[in-house]
Amino acid sequence: MSVLFSPIELRGLSLPNRIMVAPMCQYSAVDGEANDWHFTHINTLALSGAAMFCIEATHVEAIGRITPGCLGLWNDATEAALRPILASVRKHSRTAVAMQLAHAGRKGSSHRPWDGGQLIPLSQGGWQTVGPSAVAHKEGETAPLELDAAGLARIRDAFVAAAKRADRLGIDAIEMHSAHGYLLHQFLSPISNKRTDQYGGSLPNRMRYPLEVFDAVRAAFPDKKPVGIKVSATDWVDGGWDVAQTIEYAKELKQRGVDWIDASSGGVSPLQKIPLGPGYQVPLAQAVKEATSVTTMAVGLITEAKQAEDIIASGKADMVALARGMLYDPRWGWHAAAELGGQVEAPPQYWRSQPSTQKALFGATTFGAR
Ligand SMILES: Cc1cc2nc3c(=O)[nH]c(=O)nc-3n(C[C@H](O)[C@H](O)[C@H](O)COP(=O)(O)O)c2cc1C
């Protein structure tokens, strides 16, 4: 029996396996609105065999976008654009659909990665970013505006409004984006947070704003639906955010009812030194799980079925999330199930693809003709 293909409960959500398609920005929205690219991308990956698909970082206000092409959910138009995409997913797939809610803070106003990914200056159509402190991400860049009380309340309320819109769209779960050097992570890390008020300095102070936003989203999203969070468990910079602080954050989140912690890393400083390698972030998920018993997801260079199975079987994490591996092989879940003796759901239109040696791969299927 494969443990990767064993069920798991996230609050009121029952998943038939432990695989999530990790959120992946597509940089292809217009004014934050999803379009035909998102329709194709999301519907394709809703058939991957993963029990849950997480919609890319979905920004809660326009200046919170990483790039002008980033997805948003801040008005009726951005909500309406997602509706037909979700209707199609629901028609053809039973995968759970999560949405990652995000604010880029000082990493907003960037060019798309394939256009170089650098800051777009105001003079070239960029926008003034905001952050915990007026400290630029990279030397020489325009600094963000330090958020005042009104700005903090506005963004917290924007997360809440987006969570309500997500619920109205039928989204099954929310993943808060508190990783990769974006706004909530910027508050956590002493590298980007130089505040001297109650939101800066000590660890409880640096965690205060992300926890306030988490509480507000949790309260606004239906009780039976899970809310998880993605963290950068370390900045990979001396004197930055690290695993010990992540564990304290995880303990606070656990008290507040977090349903999973997705353990990523990095993104707050160009000085980071990341020890890349297969499953390089698994020990981060493991550390959080061992210290807190919160449900954890491991993410990062997990590409092989056996590797994913071992991560779950050894108890290092409860789920795995795959990003690039899913783009490369959008039926990754099917192929993993075939290799590990698991079962996935496939739409009847594709049942005939079931390999002759894998008669149970798609469960009880029948196919007739005359
Ligand atoms: C195209 C692309 C877009 C991404 N966008 C997001 C995002 O929106 N939110 C996020 O938390 N991580 C994002 N990531 C990071 C992935 O979710 C994941 O954490 C990372 O790629 C490591 O997993 P992998 O080795 O399976 O790709 C993105 C990665 C890729 C390749």
Short mmCIF file of C-alpha atoms in Angstrom, two decimals, residues 27-206:
data_model
loop_
_atom_site.label_atom_id
_atom_site.label_comp_id
_atom_site.label_asym_id
_atom_site.label_seq_id
_atom_site.Cartn_x
_atom_site.Cartn_y
_atom_site.Cartn_z
CA TYR A 27 2.27 36.24 -14.98
CA SER A 28 -0.43 36.20 -17.63
CA ALA A 29 -3.37 38.07 -16.10
CA VAL A 30 -4.55 41.45 -17.33
CA ASP A 31 -5.53 43.90 -14.57
CA GLY A 32 -5.44 40.94 -12.21
CA GLU A 33 -8.07 39.08 -14.25
CA ALA A 34 -7.62 35.45 -15.26
CA ASN A 35 -8.05 34.58 -18.95
CA ASP A 36 -7.77 31.75 -21.47
CA TRP A 37 -4.21 30.93 -20.36
CA HIS A 38 -5.40 30.33 -16.80
CA PHE A 39 -8.33 28.31 -18.10
CA THR A 40 -5.99 25.95 -19.93
CA HIS A 41 -3.35 25.83 -17.21
CA ILE A 42 -5.73 25.25 -14.29
CA ASN A 43 -7.93 22.74 -16.09
CA THR A 44 -4.90 20.78 -17.26
CA LEU A 45 -3.40 20.54 -13.79
CA ALA A 46 -6.76 19.74 -12.22
CA LEU A 47 -6.34 16.39 -14.01
CA SER A 48 -2.85 15.69 -12.65
CA GLY A 49 -3.94 13.09 -10.12
CA ALA A 50 -2.99 15.39 -7.22
CA ALA A 51 -5.74 15.55 -4.62
CA MET A 52 -5.42 19.32 -4.40
CA PHE A 53 -4.53 22.03 -6.87
CA CYS A 54 -3.47 25.38 -5.45
CA ILE A 55 -4.17 28.43 -7.60
CA GLU A 56 -1.15 30.70 -7.99
CA ALA A 57 -0.39 33.64 -5.69
CA THR A 58 -3.60 35.64 -5.96
CA HIS A 59 -3.07 39.19 -4.87
CA VAL A 60 -5.40 41.02 -2.59
CA GLU A 61 -4.81 44.52 -4.01
CA ALA A 62 -3.35 45.84 -7.26
CA ILE A 63 -0.14 47.25 -5.73
CA GLY A 64 0.32 43.91 -3.99
CA ARG A 65 1.02 42.17 -7.30
CA ILE A 66 4.54 40.98 -8.02
CA THR A 67 4.23 41.85 -11.71
CA PRO A 68 1.61 43.60 -13.81
CA GLY A 69 0.66 40.10 -15.05
CA CYS A 70 -0.08 38.65 -11.63
CA LEU A 71 -3.47 37.31 -10.70
CA GLY A 72 -5.72 39.23 -8.32
CA LEU A 73 -8.98 38.93 -6.42
CA TRP A 74 -9.82 42.45 -5.34
CA ASN A 75 -12.97 43.42 -7.23
CA ASP A 76 -15.98 42.00 -9.03
CA ALA A 77 -14.13 41.77 -12.36
CA THR A 78 -11.27 39.63 -10.96
CA GLU A 79 -13.82 37.42 -9.20
CA ALA A 80 -15.96 37.03 -12.33
CA ALA A 81 -12.93 36.08 -14.44
CA LEU A 82 -12.21 33.06 -12.26
CA ARG A 83 -15.81 31.80 -12.17
CA PRO A 84 -15.97 29.99 -15.55
CA ILE A 85 -12.55 28.42 -14.92
CA LEU A 86 -13.71 26.94 -11.64
CA ALA A 87 -16.99 25.83 -13.20
CA SER A 88 -15.03 23.86 -15.78
CA VAL A 89 -12.72 22.32 -13.17
CA ARG A 90 -15.75 21.21 -11.13
CA LYS A 91 -17.36 19.67 -14.20
CA HIS A 92 -14.39 17.51 -15.10
CA SER A 93 -12.41 16.89 -11.93
CA ARG A 94 -12.90 16.17 -8.27
CA THR A 95 -9.59 17.68 -7.22
CA ALA A 96 -9.86 20.10 -4.32
CA VAL A 97 -9.03 23.66 -5.32
CA ALA A 98 -7.05 25.84 -2.95
CA MET A 99 -6.08 29.43 -3.58
CA GLN A 100 -2.95 31.16 -2.38
CA LEU A 101 -3.70 34.68 -1.09
CA ALA A 102 -0.76 37.01 -1.38
CA HIS A 103 0.67 40.50 -1.17
CA ALA A 104 4.11 41.16 -2.64
CA GLY A 105 4.97 44.19 -0.48
CA ARG A 106 8.37 45.57 -1.49
CA LYS A 107 8.82 42.88 -4.17
CA GLY A 108 5.88 44.29 -6.15
CA SER A 109 6.23 46.28 -9.36
CA SER A 110 8.58 43.74 -10.94
CA HIS A 111 8.98 42.73 -14.56
CA ARG A 112 7.80 39.23 -15.47
CA PRO A 113 10.61 36.66 -15.00
CA TRP A 114 10.97 36.19 -18.74
CA ASP A 115 11.42 39.98 -19.04
CA GLY A 116 14.24 39.91 -16.49
CA GLY A 117 12.25 40.12 -13.24
CA GLN A 118 13.76 43.42 -12.11
CA LEU A 119 11.99 46.37 -10.46
CA ILE A 120 9.90 48.44 -12.86
CA PRO A 121 10.68 52.07 -12.00
CA LEU A 122 7.79 54.52 -11.57
CA SER A 123 8.97 56.32 -14.71
CA GLN A 124 8.41 53.13 -16.74
CA GLY A 125 4.91 52.33 -15.53
CA GLY A 126 5.81 50.72 -12.21
CA TRP A 127 4.16 51.57 -8.93
CA GLN A 128 5.23 52.64 -5.47
CA THR A 129 5.49 49.54 -3.31
CA VAL A 130 4.83 49.26 0.42
CA GLY A 131 6.51 47.25 3.14
CA PRO A 132 7.14 47.00 6.85
CA SER A 133 10.05 49.44 6.53
CA ALA A 134 11.48 51.76 3.91
CA VAL A 135 14.23 49.25 3.06
CA ALA A 136 14.70 48.25 -0.57
CA HIS A 137 14.96 44.56 -1.52
CA LYS A 138 18.14 45.23 -3.50
CA GLU A 139 20.68 47.97 -3.18
CA GLY A 140 19.92 50.86 -5.50
CA GLU A 141 16.21 50.09 -5.83
CA THR A 142 13.50 52.57 -4.83
CA ALA A 143 12.53 51.77 -1.24
CA PRO A 144 8.97 50.80 -0.34
CA LEU A 145 6.81 53.16 1.71
CA GLU A 146 6.63 52.08 5.34
CA LEU A 147 3.07 50.98 6.08
CA ASP A 148 1.26 53.06 8.69
CA ALA A 149 -1.70 51.90 10.79
CA ALA A 150 -4.19 52.74 8.04
CA GLY A 151 -2.13 50.83 5.46
CA LEU A 152 -1.85 47.78 7.69
CA ALA A 153 -5.61 47.77 8.27
CA ARG A 154 -6.29 48.26 4.55
CA ILE A 155 -4.19 45.25 3.55
CA ARG A 156 -5.56 43.05 6.36
CA ASP A 157 -9.08 43.95 5.21
CA ALA A 158 -8.11 43.23 1.59
CA PHE A 159 -7.02 39.71 2.62
CA VAL A 160 -10.39 39.27 4.34
CA ALA A 161 -12.34 40.56 1.33
CA ALA A 162 -10.40 38.22 -0.99
CA ALA A 163 -11.05 35.27 1.34
CA LYS A 164 -14.78 35.99 1.16
CA ARG A 165 -14.64 36.21 -2.62
CA ALA A 166 -12.70 32.94 -2.71
CA ASP A 167 -15.39 31.27 -0.64
CA ARG A 168 -18.07 32.66 -2.96
CA LEU A 169 -16.16 31.14 -5.90
CA GLY A 170 -16.32 27.77 -4.18
CA ILE A 171 -12.61 27.60 -3.31
CA ASP A 172 -12.07 24.68 -0.91
CA ALA A 173 -9.05 25.96 1.01
CA ILE A 174 -6.80 28.99 1.38
CA GLU A 175 -3.03 28.99 1.57
CA MET A 176 -1.71 32.28 3.00
CA HIS A 177 1.53 33.34 1.33
CA SER A 178 3.98 34.06 4.14
CA ALA A 179 7.08 32.97 2.19
CA HIS A 180 9.54 33.95 -0.54
CA GLY A 181 10.21 37.49 0.67
CA TYR A 182 6.68 38.80 0.10
CA LEU A 183 4.82 41.08 2.50
CA LEU A 184 4.04 38.74 5.41
CA HIS A 185 7.54 37.28 5.28
CA GLN A 186 8.94 40.84 5.13
CA PHE A 187 7.35 41.47 8.53
CA LEU A 188 8.82 38.26 9.98
CA SER A 189 12.39 38.75 8.83
CA PRO A 190 14.73 41.14 10.66
CA ILE A 191 16.36 41.75 7.27
CA SER A 192 13.31 43.59 5.90
CA ASN A 193 11.59 44.64 9.13
CA LYS A 194 13.35 47.52 10.89
CA ARG A 195 10.27 48.91 12.63
CA THR A 196 10.45 50.33 16.12
CA ASP A 197 6.72 50.06 16.90
CA GLN A 198 4.77 46.98 18.09
CA TYR A 199 5.31 45.34 14.64
CA GLY A 200 9.11 45.31 14.75
CA GLY A 201 12.05 44.31 16.89
CA SER A 202 11.30 41.26 19.04
CA LEU A 203 10.06 38.00 17.53
CA PRO A 204 6.52 38.44 18.97
CA ASN A 205 6.43 41.92 17.43
CA ARG A 206 7.63 40.74 13.99
#
